[in-house]
Structures are given as structure tokens and as C-alpha cells.
Amino acid sequence: MGADSGIWGAIVALIGLAGAIYTGRRGPGPKPGEIPVPAAVELVEAAGGQFQVSPAIWRDMNEKIGKLEQKVDHLTEVVEQGQGRENRLRELLRAAMRVIRRANSRLEKAGLPEEPVPAELTPYG
């Protein structure tokens, strides 16, 4: 019984694989109200190879795209400014750590006792 169930499992898996390949090659069909791609290409070719829309649609879409481009440009600028600030903060942090390391090594060489961590620094730990 164990060998038979393994064979049947393999057969079911092969059928499932064949179905997945067939479905993948066909691709999903158009959604309700949507023009299939080949039909849209045929419409453009029938219009002399030019895609035509009404002036009102063109103005509306052109305005929306223009606004999106402005927003993307603004966000790009903000990100670049943020990266510059981050790089500067990293440089300052590295410089502060060098100062702290030098001061710590001087204290160790002098044999001075450790100081407690100030209360102002505990929220950052």
C-alpha cells in the first residue's frame, strides 16, 4: 500500500505540474471591462499606428503626471539632504568617539578610578 500511495502521489504531482505550466503559458485572462492586449494593439494599428485620446483626457493625465513628477523630484531632494545630514552626523559621532577613547586611555594610564555614568546619558543606553 505504501508504494502504491507514493506512485499515486507522484501522478497527482505531475498532473498538477502540467496544469500549472499550461495555465502559466496562457496567462490570466482579461478582467471584466478590460480590453485584451492583442485587441488594444489592433486598435492602435487601425488608427495608423498612433494612439489617440481626447484632449480633455490628455490634459487631465498630463497634469496628474506633472504633479507626480514634482513630488518625486521633491522626495529625491529630501532624501539626498537626509543622506548628507546622516553622513555629517556619522563623521561627528566618529570624532566624538575618538575624543572619548583618547580621554579614556589617559585616565587608565593615570590610574584614576572609573566615574559613574551620568544620569543624563542613561536614556541613550
Coordinates of C-alpha atoms in Angstrom, one line a residue:
M1 CA 0.0 0.0 0.0
G2 CA 2.9 2.4 0.8
A3 CA 4.5 2.0 -2.7
D4 CA 1.1 2.5 -4.4
S5 CA 0.4 5.7 -2.5
G6 CA 3.8 7.1 -3.5
I7 CA 3.1 6.4 -7.2
W8 CA -0.3 8.0 -7.0
G9 CA 1.2 11.0 -5.2
A10 CA 3.7 11.3 -8.0
I11 CA 1.0 11.1 -10.6
V12 CA -1.1 13.7 -8.9
A13 CA 2.0 16.0 -8.6
L14 CA 2.7 15.5 -12.4
I15 CA -0.8 16.4 -13.3
G16 CA -0.7 19.5 -11.1
L17 CA 2.7 20.5 -12.6
A18 CA 1.2 20.1 -16.1
G19 CA -1.8 22.2 -15.2
A20 CA 0.4 24.9 -13.7
I21 CA 2.6 25.0 -16.8
Y22 CA -0.4 25.2 -19.1
T23 CA -2.0 28.0 -17.0
G24 CA 1.2 29.9 -16.8
R25 CA 1.7 29.8 -20.6
R26 CA -1.9 31.0 -21.2
G27 CA -1.6 33.6 -18.5
P28 CA -4.6 35.2 -16.8
G29 CA -7.4 36.3 -18.9
P30 CA -8.6 40.0 -19.2
K31 CA -10.6 41.4 -16.3
P32 CA -14.2 42.3 -16.9
G33 CA -14.4 45.6 -18.9
E34 CA -10.7 45.4 -19.8
I35 CA -9.6 45.3 -23.5
P36 CA -7.3 42.4 -24.1
V37 CA -3.7 43.4 -25.2
P38 CA -4.0 42.0 -28.7
A39 CA -7.2 43.9 -29.3
A40 CA -5.6 47.1 -28.0
V41 CA -2.7 46.7 -30.3
E42 CA -5.1 46.1 -33.2
L43 CA -6.9 49.3 -32.3
V44 CA -3.7 51.3 -32.4
E45 CA -2.6 49.8 -35.7
A46 CA -6.1 50.5 -37.2
A47 CA -5.6 54.2 -36.2
G48 CA -2.5 54.4 -38.3
G49 CA 0.0 53.3 -35.6
Q50 CA -0.8 56.3 -33.4
F51 CA -2.5 56.1 -30.0
Q52 CA -5.2 58.8 -29.8
V53 CA -7.0 60.2 -26.8
S54 CA -9.3 63.1 -26.3
P55 CA -7.7 66.4 -25.5
A56 CA -9.6 66.5 -22.1
I57 CA -8.1 63.1 -21.1
W58 CA -4.7 64.2 -22.3
R59 CA -4.8 67.4 -20.3
D60 CA -6.0 65.7 -17.2
M61 CA -3.4 62.9 -17.4
N62 CA -0.6 65.3 -18.3
E63 CA -1.5 67.4 -15.3
K64 CA -1.5 64.4 -12.9
I65 CA 1.8 63.1 -14.3
G66 CA 3.3 66.6 -13.9
K67 CA 2.3 66.7 -10.3
L68 CA 3.7 63.2 -9.6
E69 CA 7.0 64.2 -11.2
Q70 CA 7.2 67.3 -9.0
K71 CA 6.5 65.1 -5.9
V72 CA 9.2 62.6 -7.0
D73 CA 11.7 65.4 -7.5
H74 CA 10.9 66.9 -4.1
L75 CA 11.2 63.5 -2.4
T76 CA 14.5 62.9 -4.2
E77 CA 15.8 66.2 -2.9
V78 CA 14.6 65.4 0.7
V79 CA 16.3 62.0 0.6
E80 CA 19.6 63.5 -0.7
Q81 CA 19.5 66.1 2.0
G82 CA 18.9 63.4 4.6
Q83 CA 21.8 61.4 3.3
G84 CA 24.1 64.4 3.6
R85 CA 22.9 65.0 7.2
E86 CA 23.4 61.4 8.1
N87 CA 26.9 61.4 6.7
R88 CA 27.8 64.5 8.7
L89 CA 26.3 63.0 11.9
R90 CA 28.4 59.9 11.3
E91 CA 31.5 62.0 11.0
L92 CA 30.7 63.9 14.2
L93 CA 30.0 60.6 16.1
R94 CA 33.3 59.1 15.0
A95 CA 35.1 62.3 16.0
A96 CA 33.4 62.2 19.4
M97 CA 34.3 58.5 19.9
R98 CA 38.0 59.3 19.1
V99 CA 38.0 62.0 21.7
I100 CA 36.3 59.7 24.3
R101 CA 38.8 56.9 23.6
R102 CA 41.8 59.2 24.0
A103 CA 40.4 60.6 27.2
N104 CA 39.7 57.1 28.5
S105 CA 43.2 55.9 27.7
R106 CA 44.7 58.9 29.5
L107 CA 42.5 58.1 32.6
E108 CA 43.7 54.5 32.5
K109 CA 47.3 55.5 32.2
A110 CA 46.9 57.9 35.1
G111 CA 45.4 55.1 37.2
L112 CA 42.3 57.1 38.1
P113 CA 39.1 55.3 39.3
E114 CA 36.2 54.9 37.0
E115 CA 33.5 57.6 37.1
P116 CA 29.8 56.6 37.3
V117 CA 27.7 57.1 34.1
P118 CA 26.0 60.5 34.4
A119 CA 22.2 60.3 34.7
E120 CA 21.8 62.4 31.5
L121 CA 23.3 59.6 29.5
T122 CA 21.2 56.8 30.7
P123 CA 18.2 57.4 28.4
Y124 CA 20.5 56.9 25.4
G125 CA 21.8 53.5 26.5

